[in-house]
PDB file of C-alpha atoms in Angstrom:
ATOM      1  CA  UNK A   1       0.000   0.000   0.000  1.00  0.00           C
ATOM      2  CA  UNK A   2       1.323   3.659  -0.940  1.00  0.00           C
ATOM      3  CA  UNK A   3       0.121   6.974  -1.320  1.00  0.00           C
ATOM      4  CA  UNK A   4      -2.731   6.809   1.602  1.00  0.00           C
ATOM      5  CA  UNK A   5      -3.801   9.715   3.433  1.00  0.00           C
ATOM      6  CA  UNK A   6      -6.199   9.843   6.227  1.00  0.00           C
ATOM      7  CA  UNK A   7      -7.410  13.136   6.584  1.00  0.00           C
ATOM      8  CA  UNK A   8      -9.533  14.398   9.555  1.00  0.00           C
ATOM      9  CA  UNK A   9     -10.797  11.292  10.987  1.00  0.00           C
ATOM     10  CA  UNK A  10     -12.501  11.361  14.373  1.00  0.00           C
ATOM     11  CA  UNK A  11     -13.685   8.763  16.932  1.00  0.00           C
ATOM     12  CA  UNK A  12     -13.461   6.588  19.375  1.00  0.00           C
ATOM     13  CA  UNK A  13     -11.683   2.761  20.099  1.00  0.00           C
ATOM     14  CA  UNK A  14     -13.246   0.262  22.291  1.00  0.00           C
ATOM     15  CA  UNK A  15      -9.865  -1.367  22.116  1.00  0.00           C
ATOM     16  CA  UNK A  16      -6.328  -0.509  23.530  1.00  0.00           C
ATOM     17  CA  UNK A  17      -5.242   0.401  19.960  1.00  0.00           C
ATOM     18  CA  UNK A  18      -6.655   3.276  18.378  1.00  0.00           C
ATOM     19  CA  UNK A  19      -4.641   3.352  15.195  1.00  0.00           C
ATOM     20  CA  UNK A  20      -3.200   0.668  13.821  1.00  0.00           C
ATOM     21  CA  UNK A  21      -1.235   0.150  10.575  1.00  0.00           C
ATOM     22  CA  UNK A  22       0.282  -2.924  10.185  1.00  0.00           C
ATOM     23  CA  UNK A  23       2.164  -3.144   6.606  1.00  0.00           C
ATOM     24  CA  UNK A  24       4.136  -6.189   5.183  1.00  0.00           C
ATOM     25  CA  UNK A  25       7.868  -6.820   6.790  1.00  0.00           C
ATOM     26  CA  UNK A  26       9.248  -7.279   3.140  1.00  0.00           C
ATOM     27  CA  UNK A  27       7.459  -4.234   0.776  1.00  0.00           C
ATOM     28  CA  UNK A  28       5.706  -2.638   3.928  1.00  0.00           C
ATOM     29  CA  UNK A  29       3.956   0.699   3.108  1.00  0.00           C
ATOM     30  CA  UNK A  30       5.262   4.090   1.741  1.00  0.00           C
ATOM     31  CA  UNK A  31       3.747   8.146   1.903  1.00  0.00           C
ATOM     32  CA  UNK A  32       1.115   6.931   4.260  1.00  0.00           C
ATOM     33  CA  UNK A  33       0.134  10.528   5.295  1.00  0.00           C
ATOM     34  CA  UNK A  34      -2.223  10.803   8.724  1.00  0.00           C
ATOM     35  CA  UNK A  35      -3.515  14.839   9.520  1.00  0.00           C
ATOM     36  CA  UNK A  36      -5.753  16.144  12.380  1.00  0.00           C
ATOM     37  CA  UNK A  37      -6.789  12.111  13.221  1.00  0.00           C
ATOM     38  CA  UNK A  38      -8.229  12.236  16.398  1.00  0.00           C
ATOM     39  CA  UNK A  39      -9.469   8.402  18.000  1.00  0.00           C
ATOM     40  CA  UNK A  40     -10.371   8.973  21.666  1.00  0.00           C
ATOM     41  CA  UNK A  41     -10.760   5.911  24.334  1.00  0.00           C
ATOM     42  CA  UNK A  42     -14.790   5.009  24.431  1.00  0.00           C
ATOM     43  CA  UNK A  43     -14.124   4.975  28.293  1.00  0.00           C
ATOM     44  CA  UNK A  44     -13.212   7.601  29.383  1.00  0.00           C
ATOM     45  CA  UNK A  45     -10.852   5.484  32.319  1.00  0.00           C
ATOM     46  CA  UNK A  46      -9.230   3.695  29.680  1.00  0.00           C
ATOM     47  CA  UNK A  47      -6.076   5.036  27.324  1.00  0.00           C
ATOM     48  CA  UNK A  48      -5.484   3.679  23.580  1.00  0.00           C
ATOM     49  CA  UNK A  49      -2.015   3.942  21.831  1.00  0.00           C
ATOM     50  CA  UNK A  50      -0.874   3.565  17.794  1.00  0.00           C
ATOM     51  CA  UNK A  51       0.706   0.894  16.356  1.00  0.00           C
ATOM     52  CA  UNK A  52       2.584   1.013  13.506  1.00  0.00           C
ATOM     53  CA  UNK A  53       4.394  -2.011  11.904  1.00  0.00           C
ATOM     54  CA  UNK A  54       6.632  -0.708   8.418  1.00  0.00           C
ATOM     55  CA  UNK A  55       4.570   2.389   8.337  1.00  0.00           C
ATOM     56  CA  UNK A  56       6.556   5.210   6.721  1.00  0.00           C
ATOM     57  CA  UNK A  57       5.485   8.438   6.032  1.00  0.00           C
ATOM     58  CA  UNK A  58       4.258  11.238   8.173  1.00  0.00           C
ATOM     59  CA  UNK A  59       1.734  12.269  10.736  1.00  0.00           C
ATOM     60  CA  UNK A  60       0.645  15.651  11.619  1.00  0.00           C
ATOM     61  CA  UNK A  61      -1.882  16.288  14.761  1.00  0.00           C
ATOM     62  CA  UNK A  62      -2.846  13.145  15.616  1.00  0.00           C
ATOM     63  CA  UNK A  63      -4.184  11.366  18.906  1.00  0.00           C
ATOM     64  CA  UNK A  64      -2.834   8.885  20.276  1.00  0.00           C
ATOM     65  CA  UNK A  65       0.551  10.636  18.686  1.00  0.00           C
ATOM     66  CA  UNK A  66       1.723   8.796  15.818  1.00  0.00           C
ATOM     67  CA  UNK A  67       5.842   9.374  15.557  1.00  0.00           C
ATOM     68  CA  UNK A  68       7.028  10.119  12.215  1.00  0.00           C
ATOM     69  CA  UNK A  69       9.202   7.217  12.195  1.00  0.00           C
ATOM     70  CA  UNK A  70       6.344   5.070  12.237  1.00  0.00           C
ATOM     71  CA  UNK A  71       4.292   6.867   9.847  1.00  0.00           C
TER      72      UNK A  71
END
């Protein structure tokens, strides 16, 4: 996968991870592009996190925080 952007996406995770890109360990994915994505626990006691698995490209405003090494 290449040339993906998710672009003002808001809601909420039932599960521990919020965002979660998960790209092949030999081709993996390239210019994945994430901007003002906001996923927010759906209880409010819990906390979520992104995962990212060979995931390059870069994320701008995003919650949980996405580093740019991973997108």
């Amino acid at each position: 996968m290449s040339d993906v952007s998710f672009v003002r996406v808001n809601g909420t995770s039932s599960g521990p991870i919020a965002i979660n890109l998960k790209c092949g360990a030999y081709v993996g994915c390239t210019n994945i592009q994430l901007q003002l994505v906001h996923i927010i626990p759906a209880v409010k006691t819990k906390t979520v996190v992104a995962s990212c698995v060979n995931a390059h490209g870069t994320a701008v405003d995003t919650f949980p925080n996405v580093t740019a090494a991973q997108a």
